[in-house]
Amino acid sequence: MRLGCFMNRIFIFLIVLLLSLPTFAEKIIAAGDPWPPFIDPDSPSQGIILEIARAAYKTQNYEVEMKFVPWARAIEGVKEADYDVLLGTWYTKERTEFLLYSDPYLENQIKFIKRKGDNFEFSGLDSLTGKNVGIVRGYGYGDEFLSGTNFKRPEGKDLMTSIKKLVAERVDLTLEDEIVARAMLKKQAPELLNQIEFTKNSLSTNPLHVTSGLKNSRHKKIIDAFNKGLMEIKNNGTLDNILKKYGF
C-alpha cells in the first residue's frame, strides 16, 4: 500500500515536471531588404514589422529569424521555399500564383518622389505619359501601374539607386512610402533630402501582409499562425503599444 502511494506521488511529480518544462518554439526564417523604419537592421528591434511579426508569432509558439537580402532574392527565395516568409508584402494578382497572403496588418501610402522644384503632381496614370519612373526590381506597385504602357519603368536594385538616378536626372520620378523614403535618406544620404520632394497625391494605399510560398510545406500553417497571433495581439493591446512606440 505504501509502495503504491509512493509510486503515485512519483507519477504526479513527473507529470508536474513535464508540464513545467519549457516548450521550444518552432523557427520561421523571414527574408527581406532593409526598409526602415519598417524593417531596420540597425535598430535593436529590427523595425516595426519585425516587432509585430515576432509578437504575433510568439503567441503561437514560433520565433522569427530575419535574413537581410536584396528584395528580388528575398521574394524568389520565399517562392522556392528557401525562406519561410516575407513580412512586408504588397498585393499583386501575379504573386497570388506562388504566395499565400495573411490578413493585412499595416498600410503604406505610395507617393511619387520628384526633384525639388518640379511642378509635377500625380493625377492618375495618364499624368505619367512620357515619364521615366524608376522602380525597385521585384516590388509590387500594383497591377495597373506595372502594366501601364504610356511611361517607362527602369529598374534598380533598391530605392537609393532610384533616388540617385532621380537627382542625376536619369529618371523623372521614383516612388515609395514617404515614411520609408525619409527614414532611409536621413540615415544614408541626408544631403539628398533637400534635393527631392513628394507628390501630395498617392499612387495607392497598399496594405502590408505576411506571405509564404505555396511550395513551402508549412505555408498554410505559418500564415494561419500569424493570423491567429495578429488577432491575439490586437485584442490584448500589444499591437497598439507597438504602433504608439513608432508614432503610428
mmCIF file of C-alpha atoms in Angstrom:
data_model
loop_
_atom_site.group_PDB
_atom_site.id
_atom_site.type_symbol
_atom_site.label_atom_id
_atom_site.label_comp_id
_atom_site.label_asym_id
_atom_site.label_seq_id
_atom_site.Cartn_x
_atom_site.Cartn_y
_atom_site.Cartn_z
ATOM 1 C CA MET A 1 0.000 0.000 0.000
ATOM 2 C CA ARG A 2 2.806 2.359 0.917
ATOM 3 C CA LEU A 3 4.659 1.449 -2.308
ATOM 4 C CA GLY A 4 1.558 2.243 -4.364
ATOM 5 C CA CYS A 5 1.160 5.621 -2.684
ATOM 6 C CA PHE A 6 4.852 6.362 -3.252
ATOM 7 C CA MET A 7 4.580 5.438 -6.950
ATOM 8 C CA ASN A 8 1.532 7.680 -7.338
ATOM 9 C CA ARG A 9 3.468 10.574 -5.888
ATOM 10 C CA ILE A 10 6.376 9.911 -8.257
ATOM 11 C CA PHE A 11 3.938 9.789 -11.176
ATOM 12 C CA ILE A 12 2.313 13.102 -10.162
ATOM 13 C CA PHE A 13 5.774 14.671 -9.690
ATOM 14 C CA LEU A 14 6.842 13.583 -13.189
ATOM 15 C CA ILE A 15 3.646 14.968 -14.724
ATOM 16 C CA VAL A 16 4.154 18.337 -12.993
ATOM 17 C CA LEU A 17 7.808 18.353 -14.058
ATOM 18 C CA LEU A 18 6.918 17.681 -17.696
ATOM 19 C CA LEU A 19 4.267 20.378 -17.698
ATOM 20 C CA SER A 20 6.728 22.887 -16.259
ATOM 21 C CA LEU A 21 9.437 22.230 -18.842
ATOM 22 C CA PRO A 22 9.811 24.980 -21.457
ATOM 23 C CA THR A 23 8.370 24.268 -24.871
ATOM 24 C CA PHE A 24 10.740 25.001 -27.701
ATOM 25 C CA ALA A 25 9.444 27.471 -30.258
ATOM 26 C CA GLU A 26 9.339 26.469 -33.902
ATOM 27 C CA LYS A 27 11.568 28.655 -36.068
ATOM 28 C CA ILE A 28 10.422 30.746 -39.039
ATOM 29 C CA ILE A 29 13.015 32.202 -41.409
ATOM 30 C CA ALA A 30 11.979 35.590 -42.813
ATOM 31 C CA ALA A 31 13.726 37.408 -45.653
ATOM 32 C CA GLY A 32 13.685 40.976 -46.924
ATOM 33 C CA ASP A 33 15.744 44.052 -47.666
ATOM 34 C CA PRO A 34 16.377 46.956 -45.269
ATOM 35 C CA TRP A 35 13.266 49.142 -45.306
ATOM 36 C CA PRO A 36 13.414 51.464 -42.288
ATOM 37 C CA PRO A 37 11.514 52.103 -40.137
ATOM 38 C CA PHE A 38 9.513 49.008 -41.084
ATOM 39 C CA ILE A 39 12.497 46.656 -41.443
ATOM 40 C CA ASP A 40 15.681 48.110 -39.980
ATOM 41 C CA PRO A 41 18.835 46.035 -39.403
ATOM 42 C CA ASP A 42 20.377 48.888 -37.395
ATOM 43 C CA SER A 43 17.534 49.026 -34.875
ATOM 44 C CA PRO A 44 17.608 46.806 -31.753
ATOM 45 C CA SER A 45 14.092 45.637 -32.630
ATOM 46 C CA GLN A 46 14.909 45.404 -36.380
ATOM 47 C CA GLY A 47 11.882 47.587 -37.135
ATOM 48 C CA ILE A 48 8.150 47.829 -36.583
ATOM 49 C CA ILE A 49 7.305 44.953 -38.940
ATOM 50 C CA LEU A 50 9.651 42.601 -37.072
ATOM 51 C CA GLU A 51 8.180 43.657 -33.722
ATOM 52 C CA ILE A 52 4.639 42.983 -34.905
ATOM 53 C CA ALA A 53 5.517 39.673 -36.553
ATOM 54 C CA ARG A 54 7.509 38.421 -33.593
ATOM 55 C CA ALA A 55 4.781 39.407 -31.128
ATOM 56 C CA ALA A 56 2.085 37.703 -33.210
ATOM 57 C CA TYR A 57 4.092 34.546 -33.807
ATOM 58 C CA LYS A 58 5.229 34.318 -30.183
ATOM 59 C CA THR A 59 1.615 33.794 -29.109
ATOM 60 C CA GLN A 60 1.580 30.701 -31.353
ATOM 61 C CA ASN A 61 4.980 29.405 -30.131
ATOM 62 C CA TYR A 62 7.028 30.471 -33.146
ATOM 63 C CA GLU A 63 10.202 32.549 -33.244
ATOM 64 C CA VAL A 64 11.246 34.628 -36.247
ATOM 65 C CA GLU A 65 14.797 34.833 -37.573
ATOM 66 C CA MET A 66 15.432 37.613 -40.116
ATOM 67 C CA LYS A 67 17.739 37.330 -43.135
ATOM 68 C CA PHE A 68 18.604 40.617 -44.856
ATOM 69 C CA VAL A 69 18.968 40.113 -48.604
ATOM 70 C CA PRO A 70 18.022 42.164 -51.709
ATOM 71 C CA TRP A 71 14.271 42.173 -52.287
ATOM 72 C CA ALA A 72 14.419 40.279 -55.593
ATOM 73 C CA ARG A 73 16.394 37.497 -53.882
ATOM 74 C CA ALA A 74 14.037 37.505 -50.903
ATOM 75 C CA ILE A 75 10.882 37.076 -52.950
ATOM 76 C CA GLU A 76 12.497 34.406 -55.142
ATOM 77 C CA GLY A 77 13.765 32.611 -52.029
ATOM 78 C CA VAL A 78 10.309 32.558 -50.427
ATOM 79 C CA LYS A 79 8.768 31.450 -53.716
ATOM 80 C CA GLU A 80 11.188 28.494 -53.829
ATOM 81 C CA ALA A 81 10.847 27.769 -50.056
ATOM 82 C CA ASP A 82 14.468 28.681 -49.291
ATOM 83 C CA TYR A 83 12.982 31.111 -46.743
ATOM 84 C CA ASP A 84 9.632 30.796 -44.971
ATOM 85 C CA VAL A 85 8.083 34.268 -45.141
ATOM 86 C CA LEU A 86 8.174 37.784 -46.482
ATOM 87 C CA LEU A 87 6.996 40.054 -43.679
ATOM 88 C CA GLY A 88 6.087 43.152 -45.690
ATOM 89 C CA THR A 89 4.400 42.175 -48.951
ATOM 90 C CA TRP A 90 2.144 44.291 -51.148
ATOM 91 C CA TYR A 91 -0.623 42.545 -53.060
ATOM 92 C CA THR A 92 -0.452 41.814 -56.760
ATOM 93 C CA LYS A 93 -2.524 39.263 -58.627
ATOM 94 C CA GLU A 94 0.627 37.714 -60.097
ATOM 95 C CA ARG A 95 2.024 36.985 -56.648
ATOM 96 C CA THR A 96 -1.046 35.007 -55.593
ATOM 97 C CA GLU A 97 0.109 32.350 -58.055
ATOM 98 C CA PHE A 98 3.032 31.491 -55.767
ATOM 99 C CA LEU A 99 2.361 33.210 -52.406
ATOM 100 C CA LEU A 100 -0.265 32.740 -49.692
ATOM 101 C CA TYR A 101 -1.236 36.076 -48.096
ATOM 102 C CA SER A 102 -2.020 36.759 -44.444
ATOM 103 C CA ASP A 103 -4.585 39.222 -43.186
ATOM 104 C CA PRO A 104 -3.346 42.842 -43.586
ATOM 105 C CA TYR A 105 -1.767 44.483 -40.545
ATOM 106 C CA LEU A 106 -0.374 47.877 -41.712
ATOM 107 C CA GLU A 107 -0.636 50.193 -44.726
ATOM 108 C CA ASN A 108 1.808 52.096 -46.921
ATOM 109 C CA GLN A 109 0.951 55.243 -48.870
ATOM 110 C CA ILE A 110 2.984 55.083 -52.062
ATOM 111 C CA LYS A 111 3.887 58.552 -53.321
ATOM 112 C CA PHE A 112 5.966 59.759 -56.229
ATOM 113 C CA ILE A 113 9.333 61.348 -55.499
ATOM 114 C CA LYS A 114 10.446 64.165 -57.761
ATOM 115 C CA ARG A 115 13.332 66.620 -57.979
ATOM 116 C CA LYS A 116 12.890 69.734 -55.873
ATOM 117 C CA GLY A 117 11.164 72.463 -57.876
ATOM 118 C CA ASP A 118 9.479 70.044 -60.282
ATOM 119 C CA ASN A 119 5.799 71.075 -60.578
ATOM 120 C CA PHE A 120 4.642 67.530 -61.413
ATOM 121 C CA GLU A 121 1.599 66.297 -59.476
ATOM 122 C CA PHE A 122 0.225 62.794 -59.873
ATOM 123 C CA SER A 123 -3.367 62.770 -61.132
ATOM 124 C CA GLY A 124 -3.745 59.257 -62.495
ATOM 125 C CA LEU A 125 -1.621 57.084 -64.748
ATOM 126 C CA ASP A 126 -2.235 59.412 -67.704
ATOM 127 C CA SER A 127 -0.189 62.072 -65.893
ATOM 128 C CA LEU A 128 2.844 59.767 -66.193
ATOM 129 C CA THR A 129 2.778 59.793 -70.005
ATOM 130 C CA GLY A 130 6.304 60.022 -71.411
ATOM 131 C CA LYS A 131 7.940 59.781 -67.975
ATOM 132 C CA ASN A 132 10.762 57.514 -66.840
ATOM 133 C CA VAL A 133 9.697 56.251 -63.407
ATOM 134 C CA GLY A 134 12.450 54.447 -61.525
ATOM 135 C CA ILE A 135 11.254 51.346 -59.669
ATOM 136 C CA VAL A 136 12.833 48.697 -57.450
ATOM 137 C CA ARG A 137 13.180 45.303 -59.085
ATOM 138 C CA GLY A 138 10.557 42.878 -57.755
ATOM 139 C CA TYR A 139 8.407 45.415 -55.856
ATOM 140 C CA GLY A 140 4.653 45.063 -56.253
ATOM 141 C CA TYR A 141 3.452 48.552 -57.157
ATOM 142 C CA GLY A 142 0.057 47.311 -58.345
ATOM 143 C CA ASP A 143 -1.070 45.547 -61.493
ATOM 144 C CA GLU A 144 -2.373 48.682 -63.217
ATOM 145 C CA PHE A 145 0.851 50.636 -62.682
ATOM 146 C CA LEU A 146 3.063 47.719 -63.715
ATOM 147 C CA SER A 147 1.094 47.121 -66.914
ATOM 148 C CA GLY A 148 0.929 50.806 -67.973
ATOM 149 C CA THR A 149 2.283 51.390 -71.494
ATOM 150 C CA ASN A 150 2.401 55.209 -71.575
ATOM 151 C CA PHE A 151 5.563 55.502 -69.446
ATOM 152 C CA LYS A 152 8.791 53.596 -68.799
ATOM 153 C CA ARG A 153 9.840 51.814 -65.606
ATOM 154 C CA PRO A 154 13.649 51.435 -65.461
ATOM 155 C CA GLU A 155 14.571 49.064 -62.633
ATOM 156 C CA GLY A 156 17.126 49.408 -59.853
ATOM 157 C CA LYS A 157 18.214 47.077 -57.075
ATOM 158 C CA ASP A 158 16.928 49.371 -54.312
ATOM 159 C CA LEU A 159 15.333 52.736 -53.574
ATOM 160 C CA MET A 160 18.642 54.532 -53.056
ATOM 161 C CA THR A 161 19.678 53.582 -56.585
ATOM 162 C CA SER A 162 16.469 55.096 -57.960
ATOM 163 C CA ILE A 163 16.811 58.306 -55.923
ATOM 164 C CA LYS A 164 20.407 58.784 -57.098
ATOM 165 C CA LYS A 165 19.193 58.336 -60.686
ATOM 166 C CA LEU A 166 16.468 60.902 -59.997
ATOM 167 C CA VAL A 167 18.879 63.519 -58.642
ATOM 168 C CA ALA A 168 21.232 62.848 -61.572
ATOM 169 C CA GLU A 169 18.276 63.396 -63.972
ATOM 170 C CA ARG A 170 18.486 59.854 -65.327
ATOM 171 C CA VAL A 171 14.839 59.257 -64.366
ATOM 172 C CA ASP A 172 11.970 61.722 -63.983
ATOM 173 C CA LEU A 173 10.359 60.192 -60.901
ATOM 174 C CA THR A 174 10.588 57.324 -58.490
ATOM 175 C CA LEU A 175 8.157 56.204 -55.788
ATOM 176 C CA GLU A 176 7.963 54.790 -52.282
ATOM 177 C CA ASP A 177 6.141 55.159 -48.986
ATOM 178 C CA GLU A 178 7.108 58.653 -47.780
ATOM 179 C CA ILE A 179 7.899 57.477 -44.247
ATOM 180 C CA VAL A 180 10.247 54.808 -45.604
ATOM 181 C CA ALA A 181 11.968 57.142 -48.067
ATOM 182 C CA ARG A 182 12.574 59.880 -45.498
ATOM 183 C CA ALA A 183 13.885 57.418 -42.910
ATOM 184 C CA MET A 184 16.246 55.822 -45.406
ATOM 185 C CA LEU A 185 17.625 59.135 -46.681
ATOM 186 C CA LYS A 186 18.012 60.543 -43.180
ATOM 187 C CA LYS A 187 20.210 57.556 -42.342
ATOM 188 C CA GLN A 188 22.109 57.007 -45.595
ATOM 189 C CA ALA A 189 22.193 60.290 -47.508
ATOM 190 C CA PRO A 190 20.672 63.238 -45.587
ATOM 191 C CA GLU A 191 22.056 65.709 -48.135
ATOM 192 C CA LEU A 192 19.609 64.336 -50.713
ATOM 193 C CA LEU A 193 16.558 65.274 -48.618
ATOM 194 C CA ASN A 194 16.962 68.890 -49.769
ATOM 195 C CA GLN A 195 17.019 67.820 -53.410
ATOM 196 C CA ILE A 196 13.723 65.944 -53.580
ATOM 197 C CA GLU A 197 10.005 66.428 -52.922
ATOM 198 C CA PHE A 198 6.992 64.146 -52.623
ATOM 199 C CA THR A 199 3.747 64.435 -54.529
ATOM 200 C CA LYS A 200 0.654 65.247 -52.485
ATOM 201 C CA ASN A 201 -1.353 62.523 -54.208
ATOM 202 C CA SER A 202 -0.530 58.848 -53.738
ATOM 203 C CA LEU A 203 -0.342 56.194 -56.390
ATOM 204 C CA SER A 204 -2.027 53.828 -53.953
ATOM 205 C CA THR A 205 -2.519 52.831 -50.359
ATOM 206 C CA ASN A 206 -1.031 49.356 -50.057
ATOM 207 C CA PRO A 207 -1.924 47.028 -47.189
ATOM 208 C CA LEU A 208 1.011 45.034 -45.827
ATOM 209 C CA HIS A 209 0.806 41.257 -45.498
ATOM 210 C CA VAL A 210 2.962 38.368 -44.349
ATOM 211 C CA THR A 211 3.310 35.861 -47.192
ATOM 212 C CA SER A 212 4.648 32.336 -47.553
ATOM 213 C CA GLY A 213 5.470 30.422 -50.721
ATOM 214 C CA LEU A 214 2.999 27.789 -51.897
ATOM 215 C CA LYS A 215 5.936 25.395 -52.413
ATOM 216 C CA ASN A 216 6.661 25.572 -48.686
ATOM 217 C CA SER A 217 5.094 22.550 -46.972
ATOM 218 C CA ARG A 218 4.301 24.721 -43.919
ATOM 219 C CA HIS A 219 2.842 27.709 -45.813
ATOM 220 C CA LYS A 220 -0.753 27.358 -44.601
ATOM 221 C CA LYS A 221 0.302 26.553 -41.041
ATOM 222 C CA ILE A 222 2.645 29.562 -40.957
ATOM 223 C CA ILE A 223 0.079 32.031 -42.303
ATOM 224 C CA ASP A 224 -2.725 30.682 -40.120
ATOM 225 C CA ALA A 225 -0.454 31.090 -37.089
ATOM 226 C CA PHE A 226 0.237 34.723 -37.970
ATOM 227 C CA ASN A 227 -3.464 35.480 -38.453
ATOM 228 C CA LYS A 228 -4.319 33.932 -35.085
ATOM 229 C CA GLY A 229 -1.441 35.724 -33.381
ATOM 230 C CA LEU A 230 -2.356 39.038 -35.010
ATOM 231 C CA MET A 231 -5.888 38.787 -33.651
ATOM 232 C CA GLU A 232 -4.500 37.989 -30.210
ATOM 233 C CA ILE A 233 -2.113 40.985 -30.080
ATOM 234 C CA LYS A 234 -4.913 43.242 -31.343
ATOM 235 C CA ASN A 235 -7.182 42.089 -28.549
ATOM 236 C CA ASN A 236 -4.626 42.295 -25.738
ATOM 237 C CA GLY A 237 -3.306 45.757 -26.691
ATOM 238 C CA THR A 238 0.177 44.668 -27.765
ATOM 239 C CA LEU A 239 -0.304 45.871 -31.340
ATOM 240 C CA ASP A 240 -1.464 49.320 -30.211
ATOM 241 C CA ASN A 241 1.551 49.627 -27.937
ATOM 242 C CA ILE A 242 3.949 48.766 -30.773
ATOM 243 C CA LEU A 243 2.296 51.266 -33.108
ATOM 244 C CA LYS A 244 2.439 54.039 -30.478
ATOM 245 C CA LYS A 245 6.122 53.290 -29.888
ATOM 246 C CA TYR A 246 6.822 54.132 -33.538
ATOM 247 C CA GLY A 247 4.490 57.107 -33.682
ATOM 248 C CA PHE A 248 1.811 55.460 -35.842
#
